[in-house]
CSV table of C-alpha atoms in Angstrom, one decimal:
chain,number,residue,atom,x,y,z
A,545,MET,CA,-7.3,-7.8,13.3
A,546,LEU,CA,-6.9,-6.5,9.4
A,547,ARG,CA,-7.4,-10.2,8.0
A,548,GLU,CA,-10.7,-10.5,10.1
A,549,THR,CA,-12.2,-7.2,8.5
A,550,ILE,CA,-11.3,-8.5,5.1
A,551,ASN,CA,-12.7,-11.9,5.7
A,552,ASP,CA,-16.0,-10.0,6.9
A,553,SER,CA,-15.9,-8.0,4.1
A,554,VAL,CA,-16.2,-11.3,1.6
A,555,LYS,CA,-19.0,-12.2,3.2
A,556,THR,CA,-21.0,-8.8,3.2
A,557,ALA,CA,-19.8,-8.6,-0.5
A,558,MET,CA,-20.9,-12.2,-1.2
A,559,LYS,CA,-24.8,-11.1,0.6
A,560,ALA,CA,-24.5,-8.1,-1.5
A,561,ARG,CA,-23.8,-9.6,-4.5
A,562,ASP,CA,-21.3,-6.7,-5.4
A,563,LYS,CA,-18.9,-8.8,-7.9
A,564,LEU,CA,-16.3,-6.4,-8.2
A,565,ARG,CA,-15.8,-5.7,-4.6
A,566,LEU,CA,-16.1,-9.4,-3.9
A,567,SER,CA,-13.3,-10.4,-6.9
A,568,THR,CA,-11.4,-7.5,-5.0
A,569,LEU,CA,-11.2,-8.7,-1.5
A,570,ARG,CA,-10.6,-12.3,-2.9
A,571,LEU,CA,-7.8,-10.6,-5.0
A,572,MET,CA,-6.4,-9.6,-1.5
A,573,ASN,CA,-6.9,-12.5,0.3
A,574,ALA,CA,-4.7,-14.0,-2.2
A,575,ALA,CA,-1.9,-11.8,-2.0
A,576,ILE,CA,-2.2,-12.1,1.9
A,577,LYS,CA,-1.7,-15.9,1.7
A,578,ASN,CA,1.2,-15.8,-0.8
A,579,ALA,CA,2.9,-13.4,1.6
A,580,ASP,CA,2.2,-15.6,4.4
A,581,ILE,CA,3.9,-18.6,2.5
A,582,GLU,CA,6.7,-16.5,1.8
A,583,ALA,CA,7.0,-15.1,5.5
A,584,GLU,CA,7.0,-19.1,6.4
A,585,ARG,CA,9.7,-19.8,4.5
A,586,GLY,CA,11.6,-17.1,6.6
A,587,GLY,CA,10.7,-18.1,9.3
A,588,LYS,CA,8.4,-15.1,10.6
A,589,ALA,CA,4.7,-14.2,10.7
A,590,LEU,CA,3.2,-11.4,8.8
A,591,ALA,CA,1.9,-8.5,11.0
A,592,ASP,CA,-0.8,-6.0,10.1
A,593,ASP,CA,2.3,-3.3,9.2
A,594,ASP,CA,3.4,-6.0,6.5
A,595,LEU,CA,-0.1,-6.7,5.3
A,596,LEU,CA,-0.5,-2.7,4.7
A,597,GLY,CA,2.7,-2.3,2.8
A,598,LEU,CA,1.0,-5.3,0.7
A,599,LEU,CA,-2.1,-3.3,0.3
A,600,GLN,CA,0.0,-0.1,-0.9
A,601,LYS,CA,1.5,-2.4,-3.2
A,602,MET,CA,-1.3,-3.6,-4.8
A,603,ILE,CA,-2.7,0.0,-5.1
A,604,LYS,CA,0.3,0.8,-6.7
A,605,GLN,CA,0.6,-2.4,-9.7
A,606,ARG,CA,-3.2,-1.0,-10.3
A,607,GLN,CA,-2.6,2.6,-10.7
A,608,GLU,CA,0.6,1.2,-13.3
A,609,SER,CA,-2.2,-0.6,-14.6
A,610,VAL,CA,-4.7,2.4,-15.2
A,611,GLU,CA,-2.2,4.2,-16.9
A,612,ILE,CA,-1.4,1.5,-19.2
A,613,TYR,CA,-5.0,1.1,-20.0
A,614,ASP,CA,-5.5,4.9,-20.5
A,615,LYS,CA,-2.9,5.1,-23.3
A,616,GLY,CA,-4.3,2.0,-24.7
A,617,GLY,CA,-7.8,3.5,-25.0
A,618,ARG,CA,-8.9,0.6,-22.7
A,619,LYS,CA,-11.1,2.8,-20.7
A,620,GLU,CA,-13.4,-0.1,-19.1
A,621,LEU,CA,-10.4,-1.6,-17.9
A,622,ALA,CA,-9.1,1.2,-16.3
A,623,ASP,CA,-12.3,1.9,-14.8
A,624,GLN,CA,-12.2,-1.4,-13.1
A,625,GLU,CA,-8.7,-0.8,-12.0
A,626,ARG,CA,-9.7,2.5,-10.6
A,627,GLY,CA,-12.7,0.6,-8.4
A,628,GLU,CA,-10.1,-1.8,-7.3
A,629,ILE,CA,-7.6,0.7,-6.2
A,630,GLU,CA,-10.7,2.6,-4.1
A,631,ILE,CA,-11.7,-0.5,-2.5
A,632,ILE,CA,-8.6,-1.6,-1.2
A,633,LYS,CA,-7.9,2.2,0.1
A,634,GLY,CA,-10.7,1.7,2.1
A,635,PHE,CA,-8.4,-1.2,4.1
A,636,LEU,CA,-5.7,1.7,4.5
A,637,PRO,CA,-5.3,3.7,7.4
A,638,GLU,CA,-5.8,7.7,6.5
A,639,GLN,CA,-2.6,8.8,3.9
A,640,MET,CA,-0.6,11.5,5.5
A,641,SER,CA,-0.8,15.1,3.7
A,642,GLU,CA,2.7,16.0,2.2
A,643,ALA,CA,3.1,18.8,4.9
A,644,GLU,CA,3.1,15.9,7.6
A,645,ALA,CA,5.1,13.6,5.7
A,646,LYS,CA,7.7,16.1,5.3
A,647,ALA,CA,7.7,16.9,9.1
A,648,ALA,CA,7.8,13.0,10.1
A,649,ILE,CA,10.5,12.9,7.8
A,650,ALA,CA,12.5,16.0,9.2
A,651,ALA,CA,12.3,14.0,12.3
A,652,VAL,CA,13.2,10.6,11.1
A,653,ILE,CA,16.4,12.7,9.6
A,654,LYS,CA,17.2,14.3,13.2
A,655,GLU,CA,16.6,11.4,15.1
A,656,SER,CA,18.9,9.1,13.1
A,657,GLY,CA,21.7,11.6,12.7
A,658,ALA,CA,21.3,11.2,9.2
A,659,GLN,CA,24.1,13.3,7.8
A,660,GLY,CA,23.6,12.9,4.0
A,661,ILE,CA,22.3,10.9,0.9
A,662,LYS,CA,24.4,7.6,2.1
A,663,ASP,CA,22.1,7.4,5.2
A,664,MET,CA,19.1,7.5,2.8
A,665,GLY,CA,18.6,3.7,3.6
A,666,LYS,CA,18.5,4.3,6.9
A,667,VAL,CA,16.3,7.0,7.2
A,668,MET,CA,14.1,4.7,4.5
A,669,ALA,CA,14.0,1.8,6.7
A,670,ALA,CA,13.0,4.0,9.9
A,671,LEU,CA,10.3,5.6,8.2
A,672,LYS,CA,8.5,2.2,6.6
A,673,GLN,CA,8.8,0.9,10.5
A,674,ALA,CA,7.2,4.0,12.0
A,675,TYR,CA,4.5,4.7,9.1
A,676,ALA,CA,3.7,1.7,7.1
A,677,GLY,CA,0.4,2.3,5.5
A,678,LYS,CA,0.1,5.8,6.3
A,679,MET,CA,2.7,7.2,3.8
A,680,ASP,CA,3.4,6.8,-0.2
A,681,PHE,CA,6.8,5.8,0.1
A,682,GLY,CA,7.6,6.4,-3.4
A,683,LYS,CA,7.1,10.4,-2.9
A,684,ALA,CA,8.7,10.0,0.9
A,685,SER,CA,11.7,8.7,-1.0
A,686,GLY,CA,12.2,12.0,-3.4
A,687,LEU,CA,11.5,14.2,0.0
A,688,VAL,CA,14.2,12.3,2.1
A,689,LYS,CA,16.7,12.7,-0.9
A,690,GLY,CA,16.0,16.3,-1.1
A,691,LEU,CA,16.2,17.0,2.5
A,692,LEU,CA,19.4,15.0,3.0
A,693,THR,CA,21.0,16.9,-0.2
A,694,SER,CA,20.4,19.8,1.3
A,695,ALA,CA,21.8,18.7,4.7
A,696,SER,CA,25.0,17.4,3.4
């Protein structure tokens, strides 16, 4: 379903002659095709949740590029990356607020019976399965660590 939405957006961007949007959508399609090839080697097909994770990874890469370009005084390149981030974000579900993320993490910790920091992997795996595309797992990792350390 997400693939179809992206492909429809490519057609719309072509008709509108929106170069930035079109190039970003083509990058997204290329990343999805690469991920499909990798998944086929592993013998499984990619679901929309996997694609959401891939899009989040693309956003993170662009955020890192923005920082580098800003430090290097390359405002035009940083602005282009910011534009790409906004386009990619348009295909992700709305992100959870920090309060919602904390509540979800606390619930997963309780459900999984996690006792301490040694159970962090189990908690993160459950979060990724339940909240793919809706939660920033970089930030969630710190929250999980904090909650598990205070729990033990």
